[in-house]
Structure formats: C-alpha cells, structure tokens
Short mmCIF file of the C-alpha atoms (twelve columns), coordinates in Angstrom:
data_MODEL
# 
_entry.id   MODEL 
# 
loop_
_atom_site.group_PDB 
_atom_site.id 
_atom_site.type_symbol 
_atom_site.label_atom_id 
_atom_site.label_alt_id 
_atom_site.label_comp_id 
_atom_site.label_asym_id 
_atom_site.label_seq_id 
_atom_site.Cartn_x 
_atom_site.Cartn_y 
_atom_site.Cartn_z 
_atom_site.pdbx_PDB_model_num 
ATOM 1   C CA . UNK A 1   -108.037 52.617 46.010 1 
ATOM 2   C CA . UNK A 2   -105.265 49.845 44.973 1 
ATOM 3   C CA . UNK A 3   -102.542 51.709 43.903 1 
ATOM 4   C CA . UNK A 4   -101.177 49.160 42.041 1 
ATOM 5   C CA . UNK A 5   -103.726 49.304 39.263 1 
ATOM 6   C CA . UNK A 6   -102.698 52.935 38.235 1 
ATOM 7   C CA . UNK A 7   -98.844  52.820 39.498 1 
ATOM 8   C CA . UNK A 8   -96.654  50.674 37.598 1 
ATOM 9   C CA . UNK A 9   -92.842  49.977 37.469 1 
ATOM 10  C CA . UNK A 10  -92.956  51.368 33.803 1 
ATOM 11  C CA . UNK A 11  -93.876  54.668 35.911 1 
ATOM 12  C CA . UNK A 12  -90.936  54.744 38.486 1 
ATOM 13  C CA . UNK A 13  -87.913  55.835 37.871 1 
ATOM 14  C CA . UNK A 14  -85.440  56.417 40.718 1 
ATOM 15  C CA . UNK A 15  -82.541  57.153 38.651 1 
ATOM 16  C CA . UNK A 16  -83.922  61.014 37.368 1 
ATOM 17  C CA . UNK A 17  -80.905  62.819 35.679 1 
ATOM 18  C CA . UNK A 18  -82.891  66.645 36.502 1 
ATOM 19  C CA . UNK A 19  -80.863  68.712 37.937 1 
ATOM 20  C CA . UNK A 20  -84.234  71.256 37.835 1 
ATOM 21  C CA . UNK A 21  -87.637  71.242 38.329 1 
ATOM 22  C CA . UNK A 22  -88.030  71.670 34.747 1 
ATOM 23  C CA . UNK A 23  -85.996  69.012 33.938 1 
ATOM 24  C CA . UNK A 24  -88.107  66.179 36.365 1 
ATOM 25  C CA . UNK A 25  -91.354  67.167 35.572 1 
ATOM 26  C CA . UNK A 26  -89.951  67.010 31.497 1 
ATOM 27  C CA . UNK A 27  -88.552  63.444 32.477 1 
ATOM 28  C CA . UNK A 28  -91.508  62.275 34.492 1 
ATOM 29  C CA . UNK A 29  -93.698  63.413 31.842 1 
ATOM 30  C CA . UNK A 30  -91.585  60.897 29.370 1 
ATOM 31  C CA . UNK A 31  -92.561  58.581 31.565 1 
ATOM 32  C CA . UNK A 32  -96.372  58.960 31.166 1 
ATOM 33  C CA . UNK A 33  -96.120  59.625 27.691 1 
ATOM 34  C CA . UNK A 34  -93.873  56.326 27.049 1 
ATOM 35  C CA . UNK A 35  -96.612  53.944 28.872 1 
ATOM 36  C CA . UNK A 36  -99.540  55.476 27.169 1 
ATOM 37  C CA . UNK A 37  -101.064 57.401 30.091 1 
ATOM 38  C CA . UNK A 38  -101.047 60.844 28.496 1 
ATOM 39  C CA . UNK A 39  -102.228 61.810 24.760 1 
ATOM 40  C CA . UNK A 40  -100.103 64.874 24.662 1 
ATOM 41  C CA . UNK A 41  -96.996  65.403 26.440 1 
ATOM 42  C CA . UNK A 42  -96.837  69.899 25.330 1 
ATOM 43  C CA . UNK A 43  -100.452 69.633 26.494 1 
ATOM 44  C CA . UNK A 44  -99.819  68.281 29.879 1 
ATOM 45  C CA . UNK A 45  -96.622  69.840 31.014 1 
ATOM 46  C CA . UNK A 46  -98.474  73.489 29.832 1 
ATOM 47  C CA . UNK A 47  -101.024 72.300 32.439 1 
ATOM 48  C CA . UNK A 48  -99.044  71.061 35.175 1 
ATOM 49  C CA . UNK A 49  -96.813  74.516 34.645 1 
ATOM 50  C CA . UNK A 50  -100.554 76.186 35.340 1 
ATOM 51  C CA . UNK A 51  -100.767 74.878 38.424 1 
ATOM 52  C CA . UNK A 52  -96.710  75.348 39.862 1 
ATOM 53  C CA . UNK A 53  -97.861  78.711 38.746 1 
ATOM 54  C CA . UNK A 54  -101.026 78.961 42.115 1 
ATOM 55  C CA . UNK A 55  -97.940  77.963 44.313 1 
ATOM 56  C CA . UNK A 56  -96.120  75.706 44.659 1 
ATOM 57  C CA . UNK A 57  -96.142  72.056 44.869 1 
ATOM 58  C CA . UNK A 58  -92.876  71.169 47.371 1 
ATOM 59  C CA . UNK A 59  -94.154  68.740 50.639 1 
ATOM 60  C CA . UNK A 60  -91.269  68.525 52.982 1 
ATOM 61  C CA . UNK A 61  -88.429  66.251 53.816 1 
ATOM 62  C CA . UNK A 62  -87.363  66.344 49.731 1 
ATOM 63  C CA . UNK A 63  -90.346  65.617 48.062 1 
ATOM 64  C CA . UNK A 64  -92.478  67.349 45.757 1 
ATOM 65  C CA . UNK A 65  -96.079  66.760 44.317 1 
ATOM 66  C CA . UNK A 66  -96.545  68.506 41.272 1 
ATOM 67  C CA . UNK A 67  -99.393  67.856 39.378 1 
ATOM 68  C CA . UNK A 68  -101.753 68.735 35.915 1 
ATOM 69  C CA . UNK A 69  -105.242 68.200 35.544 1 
ATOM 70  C CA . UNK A 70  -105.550 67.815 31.873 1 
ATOM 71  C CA . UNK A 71  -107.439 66.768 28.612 1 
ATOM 72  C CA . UNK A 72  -103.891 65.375 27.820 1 
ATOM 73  C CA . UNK A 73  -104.487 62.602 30.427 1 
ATOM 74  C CA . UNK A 74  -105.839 59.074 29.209 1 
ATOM 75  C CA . UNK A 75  -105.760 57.473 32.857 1 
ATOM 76  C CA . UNK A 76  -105.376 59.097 36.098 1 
ATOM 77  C CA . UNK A 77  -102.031 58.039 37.325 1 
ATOM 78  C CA . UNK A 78  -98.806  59.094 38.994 1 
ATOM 79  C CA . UNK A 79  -95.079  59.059 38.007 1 
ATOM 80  C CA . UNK A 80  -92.266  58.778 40.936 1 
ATOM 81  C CA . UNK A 81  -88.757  59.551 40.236 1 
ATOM 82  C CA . UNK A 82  -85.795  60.422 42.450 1 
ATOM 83  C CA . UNK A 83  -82.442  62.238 41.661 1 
ATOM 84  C CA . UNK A 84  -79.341  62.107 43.243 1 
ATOM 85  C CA . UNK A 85  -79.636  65.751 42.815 1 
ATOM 86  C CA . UNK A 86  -80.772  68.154 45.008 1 
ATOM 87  C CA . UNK A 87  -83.312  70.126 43.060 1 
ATOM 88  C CA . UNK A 88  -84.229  73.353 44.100 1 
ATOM 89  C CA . UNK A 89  -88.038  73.789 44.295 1 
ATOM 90  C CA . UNK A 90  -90.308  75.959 46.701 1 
ATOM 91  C CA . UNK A 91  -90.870  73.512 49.631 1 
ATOM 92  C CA . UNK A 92  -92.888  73.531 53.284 1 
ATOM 93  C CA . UNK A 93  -89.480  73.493 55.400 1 
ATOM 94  C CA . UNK A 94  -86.917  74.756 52.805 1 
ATOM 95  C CA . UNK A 95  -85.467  71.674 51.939 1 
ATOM 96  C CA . UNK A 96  -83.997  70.600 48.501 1 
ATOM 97  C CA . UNK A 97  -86.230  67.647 46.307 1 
ATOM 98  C CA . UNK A 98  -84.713  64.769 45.406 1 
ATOM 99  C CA . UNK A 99  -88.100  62.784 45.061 1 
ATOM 100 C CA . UNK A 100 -90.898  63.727 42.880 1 
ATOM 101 C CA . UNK A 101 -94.227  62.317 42.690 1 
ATOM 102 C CA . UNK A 102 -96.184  63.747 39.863 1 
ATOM 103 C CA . UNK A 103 -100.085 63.448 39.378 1 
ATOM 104 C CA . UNK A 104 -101.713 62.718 36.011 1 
ATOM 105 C CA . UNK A 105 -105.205 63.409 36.630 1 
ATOM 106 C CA . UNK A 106 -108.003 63.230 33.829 1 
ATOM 107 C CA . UNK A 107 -110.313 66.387 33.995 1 
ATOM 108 C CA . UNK A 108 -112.967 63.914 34.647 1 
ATOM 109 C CA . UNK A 109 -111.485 62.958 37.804 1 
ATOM 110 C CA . UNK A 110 -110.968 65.941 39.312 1 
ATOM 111 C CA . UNK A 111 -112.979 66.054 42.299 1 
ATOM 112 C CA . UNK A 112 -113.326 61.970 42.884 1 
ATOM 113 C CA . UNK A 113 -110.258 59.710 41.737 1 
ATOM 114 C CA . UNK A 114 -107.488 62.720 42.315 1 
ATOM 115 C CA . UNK A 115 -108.949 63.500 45.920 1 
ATOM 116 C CA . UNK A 116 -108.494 59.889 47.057 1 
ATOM 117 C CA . UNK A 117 -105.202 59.353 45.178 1 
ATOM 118 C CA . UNK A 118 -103.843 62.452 46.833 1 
ATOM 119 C CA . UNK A 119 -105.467 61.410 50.127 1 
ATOM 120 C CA . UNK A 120 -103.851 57.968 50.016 1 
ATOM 121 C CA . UNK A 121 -100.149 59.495 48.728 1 
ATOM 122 C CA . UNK A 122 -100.340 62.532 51.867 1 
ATOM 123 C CA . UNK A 123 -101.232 59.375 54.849 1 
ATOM 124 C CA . UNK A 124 -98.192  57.500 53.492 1 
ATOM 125 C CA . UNK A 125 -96.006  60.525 53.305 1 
ATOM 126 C CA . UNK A 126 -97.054  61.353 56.725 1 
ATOM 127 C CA . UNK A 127 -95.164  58.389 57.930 1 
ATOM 128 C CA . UNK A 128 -91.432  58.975 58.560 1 
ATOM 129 C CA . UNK A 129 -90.662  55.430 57.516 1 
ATOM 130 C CA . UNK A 130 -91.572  55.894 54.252 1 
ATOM 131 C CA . UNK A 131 -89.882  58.995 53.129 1 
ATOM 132 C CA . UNK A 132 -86.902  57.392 54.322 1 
ATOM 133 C CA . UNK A 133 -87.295  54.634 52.518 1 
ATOM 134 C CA . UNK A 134 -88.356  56.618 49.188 1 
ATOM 135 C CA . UNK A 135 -85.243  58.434 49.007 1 
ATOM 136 C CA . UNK A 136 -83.217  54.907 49.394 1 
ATOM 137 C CA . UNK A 137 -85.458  52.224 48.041 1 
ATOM 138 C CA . UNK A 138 -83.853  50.811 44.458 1 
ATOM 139 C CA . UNK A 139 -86.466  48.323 43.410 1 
ATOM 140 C CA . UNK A 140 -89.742  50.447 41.880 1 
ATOM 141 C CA . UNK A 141 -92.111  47.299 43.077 1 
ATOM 142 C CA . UNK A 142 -91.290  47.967 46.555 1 
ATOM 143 C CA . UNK A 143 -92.106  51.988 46.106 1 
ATOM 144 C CA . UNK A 144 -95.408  50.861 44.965 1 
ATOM 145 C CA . UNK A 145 -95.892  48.906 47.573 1 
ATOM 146 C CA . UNK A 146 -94.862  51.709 50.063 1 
ATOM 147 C CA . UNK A 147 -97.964  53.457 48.770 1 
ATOM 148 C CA . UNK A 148 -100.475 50.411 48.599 1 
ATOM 149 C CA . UNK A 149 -100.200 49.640 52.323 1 
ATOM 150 C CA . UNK A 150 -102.329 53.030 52.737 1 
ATOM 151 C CA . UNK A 151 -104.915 52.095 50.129 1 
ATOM 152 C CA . UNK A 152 -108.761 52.930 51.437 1 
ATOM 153 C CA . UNK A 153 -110.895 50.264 52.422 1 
ATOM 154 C CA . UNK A 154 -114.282 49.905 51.518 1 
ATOM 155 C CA . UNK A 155 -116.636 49.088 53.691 1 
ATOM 156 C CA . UNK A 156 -119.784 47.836 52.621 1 
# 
C-alpha cells in the first residue's frame, strides 16, 4: 500500500496546540474534516472515543494511535500531528505523547485496508530512526515519506 495516496500534507500537522488527548484527537479530526475525508466530524470523534474506551491507544516512545472505525469516514486515511506538549495518554512504557497518528477507517475497510495500513504504520514505528525523526521532522512531505519506505510490495 502507497501511503502517499491516502496521506497528504493537508493531513499533517506538526504544530498541534493540544495540551490533551481530547484536544489532538478534536484537532486531528479538523484535519480530516477540512480535506473532505470524514462526513461527520460529532460522528467520528463519538467513534474513535468508543474505541479509547477498550483501552487504550498509546505505542511507546511518545506516540499514540488512536483510531475510529466509522460511517463518518469517506476514505480510509490517517492524520499525524505533533505537539510541543507532552500529552498525557495511557502508553506501553509510561511515556508522555507528543506525536499522534490517528486512523480514519471506513467500516468497509475494517478487516482489509485498516489491517495493512496499521501493519505498514507498526514496521515503520518499529524502527528507532523514525520515531526520532517524527518527533523532529518540520516538513510534512518528508513524514510521509518516513511511512512510504515501508509500503507492501506486491508480488505477482
């Protein structure tokens, strides 16, 4: 999967003012709303609350994946933002977020397109080099492009 078709600058903002979980999914949410990606933006942060609410959605080393799975959603897509605030948010080793990359996923995509987007987001996270460059990086393109250098191959 090209992350590049589904990620766009317009979706990237790494100047977040949240000082609260509330607060970054609300402005990430803006984001998706703003570029067309969701329908209904009470309708989508209801669902993405849903799911904080089956545990939580913190990785490690300051990022969180939050996400909502909802009829809201007109194209399965994420939203990155990062704060120069640390946000407090249930994460794997206790550390405060500062990065947040929130899925948009279409109800119809569930079980196919979320699974490999998520697949293809957790490899590149796995990487030291790139959290360290999401929580410095300035220039949205290249944040895209941290994520498209783990984009599946098909093999025919």
């Amino acid at each position: 999967m090209d992350i590049s078709r589904i990620l766009t600058p317009r979706r990237v903002n790494l100047a977040l003012t949240a000082t609260t979980k509330e607060q970054a999914i609300n402005e990430l949410t803006d984001l998706l709303y703003h570029d067309g990606a969701i329908s209904d933006r009470a309708a989508f942060i209801e669902d993405v609350w849903l799911r904080e609410a089956e545990g939580s959605t913190g990785f490690e080393n300051h990022i969180a994946i939050p996400h909502g799975k909802s009829a809201a959603v007109k194209q399965t897509t994420l939203a990155i933002g990062r704060t120069q605030h640390d946000i407090p948010w249930e994460t794997l080793d206790g550390s405060q977020v500062r990065c947040i990359i929130l899925f948009a996923v279409r109800l119809e995509d569930q079980n196919t397109t979320h699974i490999r987007l998520l697949s293809q987001v957790a490899s590149a996270l796995a990487d030291d080099e790139v959290i360290a460059q999401l929580l410095v990086e300035n220039d949205a393109s290249n944040i895209i492009r941290l994520f498209s250098q783990y984009a599946e191959t098909d093999l025919c």
